[in-house]
mmCIF file with all atom_site columns, C-alpha atoms in Angstrom:
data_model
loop_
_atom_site.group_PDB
_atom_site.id
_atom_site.type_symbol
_atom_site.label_atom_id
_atom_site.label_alt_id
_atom_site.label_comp_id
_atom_site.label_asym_id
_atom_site.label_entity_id
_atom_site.label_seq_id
_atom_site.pdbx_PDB_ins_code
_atom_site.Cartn_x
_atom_site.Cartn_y
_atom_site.Cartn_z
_atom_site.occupancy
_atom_site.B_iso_or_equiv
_atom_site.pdbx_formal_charge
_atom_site.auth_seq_id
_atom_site.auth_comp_id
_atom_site.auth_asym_id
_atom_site.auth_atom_id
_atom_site.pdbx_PDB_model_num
ATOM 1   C CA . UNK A 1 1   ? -20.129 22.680 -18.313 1.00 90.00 ? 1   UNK A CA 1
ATOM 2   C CA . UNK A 1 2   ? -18.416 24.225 -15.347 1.00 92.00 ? 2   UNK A CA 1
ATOM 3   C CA . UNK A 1 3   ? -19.365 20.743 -13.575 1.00 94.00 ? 3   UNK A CA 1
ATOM 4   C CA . UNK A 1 4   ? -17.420 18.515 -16.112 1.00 96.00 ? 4   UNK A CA 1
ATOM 5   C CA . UNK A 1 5   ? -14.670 21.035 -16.248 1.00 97.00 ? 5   UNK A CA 1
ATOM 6   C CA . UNK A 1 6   ? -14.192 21.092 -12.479 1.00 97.00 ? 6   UNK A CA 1
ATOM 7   C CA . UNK A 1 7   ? -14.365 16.674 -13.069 1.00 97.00 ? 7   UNK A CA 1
ATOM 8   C CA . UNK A 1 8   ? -11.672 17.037 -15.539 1.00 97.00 ? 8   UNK A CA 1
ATOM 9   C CA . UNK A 1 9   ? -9.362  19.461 -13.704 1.00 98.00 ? 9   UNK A CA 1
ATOM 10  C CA . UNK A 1 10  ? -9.378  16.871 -10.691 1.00 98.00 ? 10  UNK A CA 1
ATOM 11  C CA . UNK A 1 11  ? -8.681  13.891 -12.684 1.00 98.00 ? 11  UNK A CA 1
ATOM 12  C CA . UNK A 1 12  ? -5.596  15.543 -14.434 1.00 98.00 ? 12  UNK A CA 1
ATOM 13  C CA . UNK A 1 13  ? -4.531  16.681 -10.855 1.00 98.00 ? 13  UNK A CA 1
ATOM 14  C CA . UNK A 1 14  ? -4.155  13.086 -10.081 1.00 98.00 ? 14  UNK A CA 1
ATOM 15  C CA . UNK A 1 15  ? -2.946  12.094 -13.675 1.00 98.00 ? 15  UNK A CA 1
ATOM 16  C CA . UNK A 1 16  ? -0.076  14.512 -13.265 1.00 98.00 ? 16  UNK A CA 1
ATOM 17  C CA . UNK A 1 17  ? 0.660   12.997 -9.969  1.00 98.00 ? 17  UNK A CA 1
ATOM 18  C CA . UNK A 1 18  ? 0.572   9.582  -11.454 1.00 98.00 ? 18  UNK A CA 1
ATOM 19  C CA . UNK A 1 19  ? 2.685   10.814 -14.334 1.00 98.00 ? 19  UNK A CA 1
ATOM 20  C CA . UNK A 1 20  ? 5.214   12.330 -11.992 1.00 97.00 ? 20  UNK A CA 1
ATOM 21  C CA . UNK A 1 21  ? 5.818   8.378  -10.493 1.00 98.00 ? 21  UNK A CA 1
ATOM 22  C CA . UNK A 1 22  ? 6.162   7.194  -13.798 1.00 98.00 ? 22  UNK A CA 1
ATOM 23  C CA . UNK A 1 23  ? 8.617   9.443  -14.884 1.00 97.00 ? 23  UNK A CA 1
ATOM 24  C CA . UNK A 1 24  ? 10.688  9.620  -12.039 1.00 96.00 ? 24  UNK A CA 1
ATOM 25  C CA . UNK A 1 25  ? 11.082  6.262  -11.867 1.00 97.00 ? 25  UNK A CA 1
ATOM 26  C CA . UNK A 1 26  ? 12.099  6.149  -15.293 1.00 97.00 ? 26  UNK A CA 1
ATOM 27  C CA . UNK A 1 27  ? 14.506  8.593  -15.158 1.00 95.00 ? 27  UNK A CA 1
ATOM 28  C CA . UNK A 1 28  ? 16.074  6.757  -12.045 1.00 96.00 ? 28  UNK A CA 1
ATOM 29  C CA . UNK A 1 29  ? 16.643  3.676  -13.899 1.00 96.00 ? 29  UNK A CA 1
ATOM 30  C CA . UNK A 1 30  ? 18.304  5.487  -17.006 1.00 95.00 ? 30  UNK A CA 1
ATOM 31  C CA . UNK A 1 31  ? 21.967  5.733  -17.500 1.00 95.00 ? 31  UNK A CA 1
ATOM 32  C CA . UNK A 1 32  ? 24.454  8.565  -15.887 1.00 96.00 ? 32  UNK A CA 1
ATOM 33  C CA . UNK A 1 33  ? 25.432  9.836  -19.790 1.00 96.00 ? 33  UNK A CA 1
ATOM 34  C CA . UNK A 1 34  ? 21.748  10.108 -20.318 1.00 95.00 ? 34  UNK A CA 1
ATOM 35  C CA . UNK A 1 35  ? 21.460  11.994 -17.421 1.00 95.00 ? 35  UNK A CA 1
ATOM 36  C CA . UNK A 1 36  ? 24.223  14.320 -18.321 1.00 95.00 ? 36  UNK A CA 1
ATOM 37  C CA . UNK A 1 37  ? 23.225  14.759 -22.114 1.00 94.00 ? 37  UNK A CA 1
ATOM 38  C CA . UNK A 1 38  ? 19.573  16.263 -20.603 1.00 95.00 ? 38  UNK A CA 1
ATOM 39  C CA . UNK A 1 39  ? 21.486  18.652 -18.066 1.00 95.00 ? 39  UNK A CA 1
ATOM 40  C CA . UNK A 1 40  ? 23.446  20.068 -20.977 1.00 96.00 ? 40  UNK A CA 1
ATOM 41  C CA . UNK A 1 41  ? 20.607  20.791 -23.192 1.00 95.00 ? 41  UNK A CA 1
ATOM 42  C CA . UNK A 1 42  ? 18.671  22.467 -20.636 1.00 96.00 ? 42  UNK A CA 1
ATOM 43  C CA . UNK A 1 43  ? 19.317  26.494 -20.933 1.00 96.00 ? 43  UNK A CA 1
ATOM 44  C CA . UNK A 1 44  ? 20.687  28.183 -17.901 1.00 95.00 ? 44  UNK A CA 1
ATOM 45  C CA . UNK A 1 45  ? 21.187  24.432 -16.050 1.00 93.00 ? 45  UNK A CA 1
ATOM 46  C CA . UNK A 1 46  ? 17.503  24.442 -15.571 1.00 95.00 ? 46  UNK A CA 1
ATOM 47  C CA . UNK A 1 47  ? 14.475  22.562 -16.358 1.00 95.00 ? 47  UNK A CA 1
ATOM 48  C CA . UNK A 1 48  ? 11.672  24.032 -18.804 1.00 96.00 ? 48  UNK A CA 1
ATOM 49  C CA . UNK A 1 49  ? 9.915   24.422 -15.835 1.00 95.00 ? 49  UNK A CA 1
ATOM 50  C CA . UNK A 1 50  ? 12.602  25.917 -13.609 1.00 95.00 ? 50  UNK A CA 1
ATOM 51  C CA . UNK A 1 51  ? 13.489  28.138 -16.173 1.00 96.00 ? 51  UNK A CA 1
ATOM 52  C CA . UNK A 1 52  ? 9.531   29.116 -16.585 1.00 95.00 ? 52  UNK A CA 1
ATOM 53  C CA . UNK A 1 53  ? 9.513   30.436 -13.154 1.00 94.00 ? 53  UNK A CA 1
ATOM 54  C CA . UNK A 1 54  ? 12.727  32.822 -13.488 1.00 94.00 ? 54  UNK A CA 1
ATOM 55  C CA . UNK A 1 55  ? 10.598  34.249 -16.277 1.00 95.00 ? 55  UNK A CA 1
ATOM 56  C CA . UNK A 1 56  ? 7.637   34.582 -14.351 1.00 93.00 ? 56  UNK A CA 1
ATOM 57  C CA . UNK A 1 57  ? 9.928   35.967 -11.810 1.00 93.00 ? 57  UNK A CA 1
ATOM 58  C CA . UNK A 1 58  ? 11.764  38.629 -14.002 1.00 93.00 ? 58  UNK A CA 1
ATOM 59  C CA . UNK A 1 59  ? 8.795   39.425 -15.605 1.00 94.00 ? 59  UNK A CA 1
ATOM 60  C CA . UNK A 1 60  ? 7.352   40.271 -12.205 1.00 93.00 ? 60  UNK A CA 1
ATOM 61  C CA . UNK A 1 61  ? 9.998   42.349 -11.061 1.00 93.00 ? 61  UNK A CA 1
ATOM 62  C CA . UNK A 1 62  ? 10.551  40.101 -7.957  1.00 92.00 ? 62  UNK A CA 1
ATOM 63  C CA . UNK A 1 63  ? 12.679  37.859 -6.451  1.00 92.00 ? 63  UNK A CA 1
ATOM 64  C CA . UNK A 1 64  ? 11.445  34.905 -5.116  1.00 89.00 ? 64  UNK A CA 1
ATOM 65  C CA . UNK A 1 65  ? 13.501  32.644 -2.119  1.00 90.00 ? 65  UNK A CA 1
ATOM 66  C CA . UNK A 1 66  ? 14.127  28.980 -2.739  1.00 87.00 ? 66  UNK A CA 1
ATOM 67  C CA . UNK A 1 67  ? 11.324  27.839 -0.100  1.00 86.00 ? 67  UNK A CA 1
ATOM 68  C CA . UNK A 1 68  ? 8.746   30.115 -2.791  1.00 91.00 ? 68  UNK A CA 1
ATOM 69  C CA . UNK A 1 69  ? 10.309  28.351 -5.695  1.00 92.00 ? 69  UNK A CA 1
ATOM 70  C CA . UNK A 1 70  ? 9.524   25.261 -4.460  1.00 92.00 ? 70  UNK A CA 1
ATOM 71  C CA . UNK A 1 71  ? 6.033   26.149 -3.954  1.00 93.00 ? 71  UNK A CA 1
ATOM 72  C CA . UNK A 1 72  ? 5.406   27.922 -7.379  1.00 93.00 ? 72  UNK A CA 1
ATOM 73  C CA . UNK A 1 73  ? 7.354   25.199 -9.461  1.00 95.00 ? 73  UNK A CA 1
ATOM 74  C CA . UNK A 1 74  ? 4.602   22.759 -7.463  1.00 95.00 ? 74  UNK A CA 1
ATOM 75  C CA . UNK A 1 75  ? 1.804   25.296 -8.503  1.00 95.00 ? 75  UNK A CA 1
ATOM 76  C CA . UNK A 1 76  ? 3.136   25.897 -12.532 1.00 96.00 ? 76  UNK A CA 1
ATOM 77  C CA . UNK A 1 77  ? 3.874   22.113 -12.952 1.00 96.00 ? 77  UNK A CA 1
ATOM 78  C CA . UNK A 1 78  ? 0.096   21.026 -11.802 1.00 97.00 ? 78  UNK A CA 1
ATOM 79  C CA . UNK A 1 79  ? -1.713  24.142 -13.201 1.00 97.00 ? 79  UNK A CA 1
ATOM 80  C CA . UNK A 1 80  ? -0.038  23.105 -16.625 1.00 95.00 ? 80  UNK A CA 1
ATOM 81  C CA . UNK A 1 81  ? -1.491  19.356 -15.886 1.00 96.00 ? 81  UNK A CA 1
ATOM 82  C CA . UNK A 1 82  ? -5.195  20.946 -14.164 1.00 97.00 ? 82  UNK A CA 1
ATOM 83  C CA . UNK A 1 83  ? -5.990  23.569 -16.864 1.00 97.00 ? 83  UNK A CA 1
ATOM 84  C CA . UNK A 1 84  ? -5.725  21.536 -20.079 1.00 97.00 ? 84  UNK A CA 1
ATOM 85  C CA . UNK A 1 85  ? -7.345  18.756 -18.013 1.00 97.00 ? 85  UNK A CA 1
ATOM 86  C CA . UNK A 1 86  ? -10.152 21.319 -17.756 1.00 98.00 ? 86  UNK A CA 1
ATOM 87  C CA . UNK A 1 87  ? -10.414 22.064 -21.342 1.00 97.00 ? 87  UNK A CA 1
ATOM 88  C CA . UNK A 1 88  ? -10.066 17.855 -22.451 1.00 97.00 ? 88  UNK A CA 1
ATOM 89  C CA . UNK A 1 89  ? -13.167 17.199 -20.320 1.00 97.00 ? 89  UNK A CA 1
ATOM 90  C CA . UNK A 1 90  ? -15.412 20.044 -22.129 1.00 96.00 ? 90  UNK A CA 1
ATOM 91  C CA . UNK A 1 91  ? -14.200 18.517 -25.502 1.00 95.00 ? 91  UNK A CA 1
ATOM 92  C CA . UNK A 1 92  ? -13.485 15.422 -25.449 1.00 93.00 ? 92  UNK A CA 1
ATOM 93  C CA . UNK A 1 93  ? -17.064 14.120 -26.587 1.00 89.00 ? 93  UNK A CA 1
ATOM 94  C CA . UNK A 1 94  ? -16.535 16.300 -29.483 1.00 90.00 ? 94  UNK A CA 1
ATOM 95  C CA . UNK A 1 95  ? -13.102 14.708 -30.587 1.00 84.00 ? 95  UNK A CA 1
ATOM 96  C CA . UNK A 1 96  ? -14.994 11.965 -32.539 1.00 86.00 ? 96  UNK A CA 1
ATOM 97  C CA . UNK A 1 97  ? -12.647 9.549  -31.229 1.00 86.00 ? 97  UNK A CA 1
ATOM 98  C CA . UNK A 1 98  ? -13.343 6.118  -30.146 1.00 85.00 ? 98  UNK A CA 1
ATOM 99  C CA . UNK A 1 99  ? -13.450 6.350  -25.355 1.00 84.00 ? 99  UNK A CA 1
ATOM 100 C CA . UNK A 1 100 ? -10.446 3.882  -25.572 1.00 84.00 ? 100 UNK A CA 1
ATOM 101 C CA . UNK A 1 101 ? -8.415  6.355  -27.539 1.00 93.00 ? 101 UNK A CA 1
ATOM 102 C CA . UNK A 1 102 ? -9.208  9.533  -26.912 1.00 95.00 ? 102 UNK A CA 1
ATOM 103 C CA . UNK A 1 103 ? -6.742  9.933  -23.331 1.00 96.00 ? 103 UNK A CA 1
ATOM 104 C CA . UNK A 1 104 ? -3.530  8.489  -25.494 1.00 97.00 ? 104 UNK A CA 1
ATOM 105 C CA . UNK A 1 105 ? -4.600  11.244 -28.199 1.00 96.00 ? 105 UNK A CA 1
ATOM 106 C CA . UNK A 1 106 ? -4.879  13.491 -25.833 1.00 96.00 ? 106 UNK A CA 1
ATOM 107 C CA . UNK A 1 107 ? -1.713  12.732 -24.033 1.00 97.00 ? 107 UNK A CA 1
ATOM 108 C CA . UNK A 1 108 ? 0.177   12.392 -27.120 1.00 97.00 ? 108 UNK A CA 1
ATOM 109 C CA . UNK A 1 109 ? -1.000  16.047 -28.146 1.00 96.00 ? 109 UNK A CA 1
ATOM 110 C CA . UNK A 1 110 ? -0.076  18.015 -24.537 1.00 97.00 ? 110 UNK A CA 1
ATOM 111 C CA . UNK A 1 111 ? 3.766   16.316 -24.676 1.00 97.00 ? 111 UNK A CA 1
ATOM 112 C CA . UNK A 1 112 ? 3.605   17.380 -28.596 1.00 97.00 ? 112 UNK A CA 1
ATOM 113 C CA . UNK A 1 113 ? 2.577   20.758 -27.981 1.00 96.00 ? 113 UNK A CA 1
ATOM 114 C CA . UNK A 1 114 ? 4.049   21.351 -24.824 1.00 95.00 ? 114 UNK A CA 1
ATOM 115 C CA . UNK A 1 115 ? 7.265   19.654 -23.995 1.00 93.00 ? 115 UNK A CA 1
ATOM 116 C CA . UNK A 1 116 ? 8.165   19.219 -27.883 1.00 95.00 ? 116 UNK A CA 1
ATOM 117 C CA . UNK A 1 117 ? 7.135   22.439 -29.315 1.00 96.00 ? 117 UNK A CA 1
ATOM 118 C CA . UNK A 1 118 ? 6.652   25.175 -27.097 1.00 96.00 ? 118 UNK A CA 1
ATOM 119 C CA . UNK A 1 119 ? 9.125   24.775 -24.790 1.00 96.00 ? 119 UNK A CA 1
ATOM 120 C CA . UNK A 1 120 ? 11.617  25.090 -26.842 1.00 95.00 ? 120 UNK A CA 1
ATOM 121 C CA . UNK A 1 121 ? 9.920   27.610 -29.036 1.00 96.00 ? 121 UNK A CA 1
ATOM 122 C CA . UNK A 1 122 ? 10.019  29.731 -26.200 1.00 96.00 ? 122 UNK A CA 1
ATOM 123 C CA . UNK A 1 123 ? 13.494  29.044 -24.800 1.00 95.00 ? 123 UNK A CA 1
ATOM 124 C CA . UNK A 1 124 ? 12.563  27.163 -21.888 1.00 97.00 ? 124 UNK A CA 1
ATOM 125 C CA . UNK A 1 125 ? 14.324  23.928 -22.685 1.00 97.00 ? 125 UNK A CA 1
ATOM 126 C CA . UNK A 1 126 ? 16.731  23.478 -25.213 1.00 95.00 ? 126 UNK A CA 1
ATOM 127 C CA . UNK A 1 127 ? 16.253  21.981 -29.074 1.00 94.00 ? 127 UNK A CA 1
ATOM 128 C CA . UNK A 1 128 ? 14.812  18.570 -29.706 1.00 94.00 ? 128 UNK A CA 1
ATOM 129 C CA . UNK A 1 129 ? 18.311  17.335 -30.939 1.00 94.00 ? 129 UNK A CA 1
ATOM 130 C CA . UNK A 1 130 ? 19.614  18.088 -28.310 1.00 95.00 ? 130 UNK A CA 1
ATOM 131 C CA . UNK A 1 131 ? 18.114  15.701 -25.665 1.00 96.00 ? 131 UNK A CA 1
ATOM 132 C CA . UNK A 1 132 ? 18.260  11.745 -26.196 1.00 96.00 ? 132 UNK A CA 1
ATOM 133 C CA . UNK A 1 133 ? 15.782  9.444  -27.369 1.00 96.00 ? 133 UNK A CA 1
ATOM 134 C CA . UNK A 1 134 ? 15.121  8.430  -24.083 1.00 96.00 ? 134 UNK A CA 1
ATOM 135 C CA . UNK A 1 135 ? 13.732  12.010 -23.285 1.00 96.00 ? 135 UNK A CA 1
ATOM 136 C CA . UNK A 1 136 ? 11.378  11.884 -25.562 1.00 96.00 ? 136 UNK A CA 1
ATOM 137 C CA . UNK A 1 137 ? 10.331  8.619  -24.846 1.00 97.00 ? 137 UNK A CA 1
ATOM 138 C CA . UNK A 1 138 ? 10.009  8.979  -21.061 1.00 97.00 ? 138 UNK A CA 1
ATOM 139 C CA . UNK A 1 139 ? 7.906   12.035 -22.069 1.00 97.00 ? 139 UNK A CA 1
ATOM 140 C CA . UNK A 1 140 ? 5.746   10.842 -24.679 1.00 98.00 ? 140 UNK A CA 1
ATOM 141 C CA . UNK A 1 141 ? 5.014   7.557  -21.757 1.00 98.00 ? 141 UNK A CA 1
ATOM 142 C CA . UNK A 1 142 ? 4.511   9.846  -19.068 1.00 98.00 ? 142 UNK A CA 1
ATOM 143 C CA . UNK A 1 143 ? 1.820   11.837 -21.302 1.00 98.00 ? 143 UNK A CA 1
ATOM 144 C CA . UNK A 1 144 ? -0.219  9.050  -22.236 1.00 98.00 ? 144 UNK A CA 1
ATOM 145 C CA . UNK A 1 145 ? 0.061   8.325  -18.832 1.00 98.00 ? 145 UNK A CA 1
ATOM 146 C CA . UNK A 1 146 ? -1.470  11.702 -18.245 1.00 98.00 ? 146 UNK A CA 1
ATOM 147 C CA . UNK A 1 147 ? -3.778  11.546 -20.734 1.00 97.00 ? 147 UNK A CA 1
ATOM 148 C CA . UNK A 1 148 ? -5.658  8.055  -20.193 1.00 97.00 ? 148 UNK A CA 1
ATOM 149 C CA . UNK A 1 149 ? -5.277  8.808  -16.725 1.00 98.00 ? 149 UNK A CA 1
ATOM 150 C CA . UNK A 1 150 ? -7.190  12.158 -17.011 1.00 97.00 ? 150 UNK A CA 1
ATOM 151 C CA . UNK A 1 151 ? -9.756  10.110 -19.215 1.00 97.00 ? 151 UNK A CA 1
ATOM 152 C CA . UNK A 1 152 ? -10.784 7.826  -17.068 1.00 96.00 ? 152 UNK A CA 1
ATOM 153 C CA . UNK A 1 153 ? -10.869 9.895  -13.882 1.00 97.00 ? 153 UNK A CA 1
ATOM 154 C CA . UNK A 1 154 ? -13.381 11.721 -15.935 1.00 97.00 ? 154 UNK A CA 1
ATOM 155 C CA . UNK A 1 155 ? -15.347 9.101  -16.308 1.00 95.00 ? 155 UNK A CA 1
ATOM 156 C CA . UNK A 1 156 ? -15.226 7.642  -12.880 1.00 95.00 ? 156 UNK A CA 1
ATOM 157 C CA . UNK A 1 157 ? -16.206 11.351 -11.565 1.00 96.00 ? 157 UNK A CA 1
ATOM 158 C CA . UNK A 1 158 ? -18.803 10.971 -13.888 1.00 90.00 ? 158 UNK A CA 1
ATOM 159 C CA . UNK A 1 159 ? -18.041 13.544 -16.375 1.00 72.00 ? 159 UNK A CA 1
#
């Protein structure tokens, strides 16, 4: 178990690369009002993941320099990709879902849970309405892109 597990944390390392090209280049091609609507949802001018961080940090007690941020936005954004990737590979035989559907399920359930629910829920991006369709498009692509990604790379490694 620890085999596939270490399989499926790999593949969703790359799979959140991949994702990370997707979405970027999405997000270069949308409009400047899009643009702008996203920066004003997002509480304190920050990203859910930005924002994650100065938690981490207050919660700490410590103040971390910009060169640091850097590094632990790197390290937050891929452990949240790497550690569900984990957990997908130990279940996903046990998902009783057809092989060619089970990485856009899977995809489709991290950007539900994560960027749609608990972000928000927790205050680290702001309310559904108040992003534009496109946001939740470009996230629900980029998570299938994750998921099928993580999939197969699973399979490839052999897991």
């Amino acid at each position: 178990m620890l085999g596939v597990a270490a399989r499926g944390a790999l593949a969703a390392g790359a799979a959140t690369w991949l994702m990370d090209q997707v979405t970027s280049a999405m997000m270069a091609s949308q409009g400047a009002d899009v643009t702008e609507q996203e920066r004003a949802a997002q509480p304190h001018g920050r990203t859910a993941l930005a924002n994650l961080a100065a938690r981490l940090e207050t919660t700490a007690g410590m103040t971390i320099d910009d060169g640091q941020r850097g590094r632990l936005l790197t390290i937050l954004h891929y452990g949240l990709g790497i550690v569900p990737g984990a957990l997908y590979a130990v279940l996903r035989h046990r998902l009783g879902l057809p092989s060619g559907w089970r990485g856009v399920v899977y995809g489709l359930l991290v950007w539900a849970l994560n960027d749609e629910a608990l972000n928000s829920a927790l205050g680290l991006s702001g309310a559904f309405d108040d992003y534009p369709i496109q946001t939740h498009v470009r996230g629900a692509i980029g998570h299938v892109v994750l998921g099928v990604t993580t999939d197969t790379g699973i399979d490839l490694l052999g897991g």
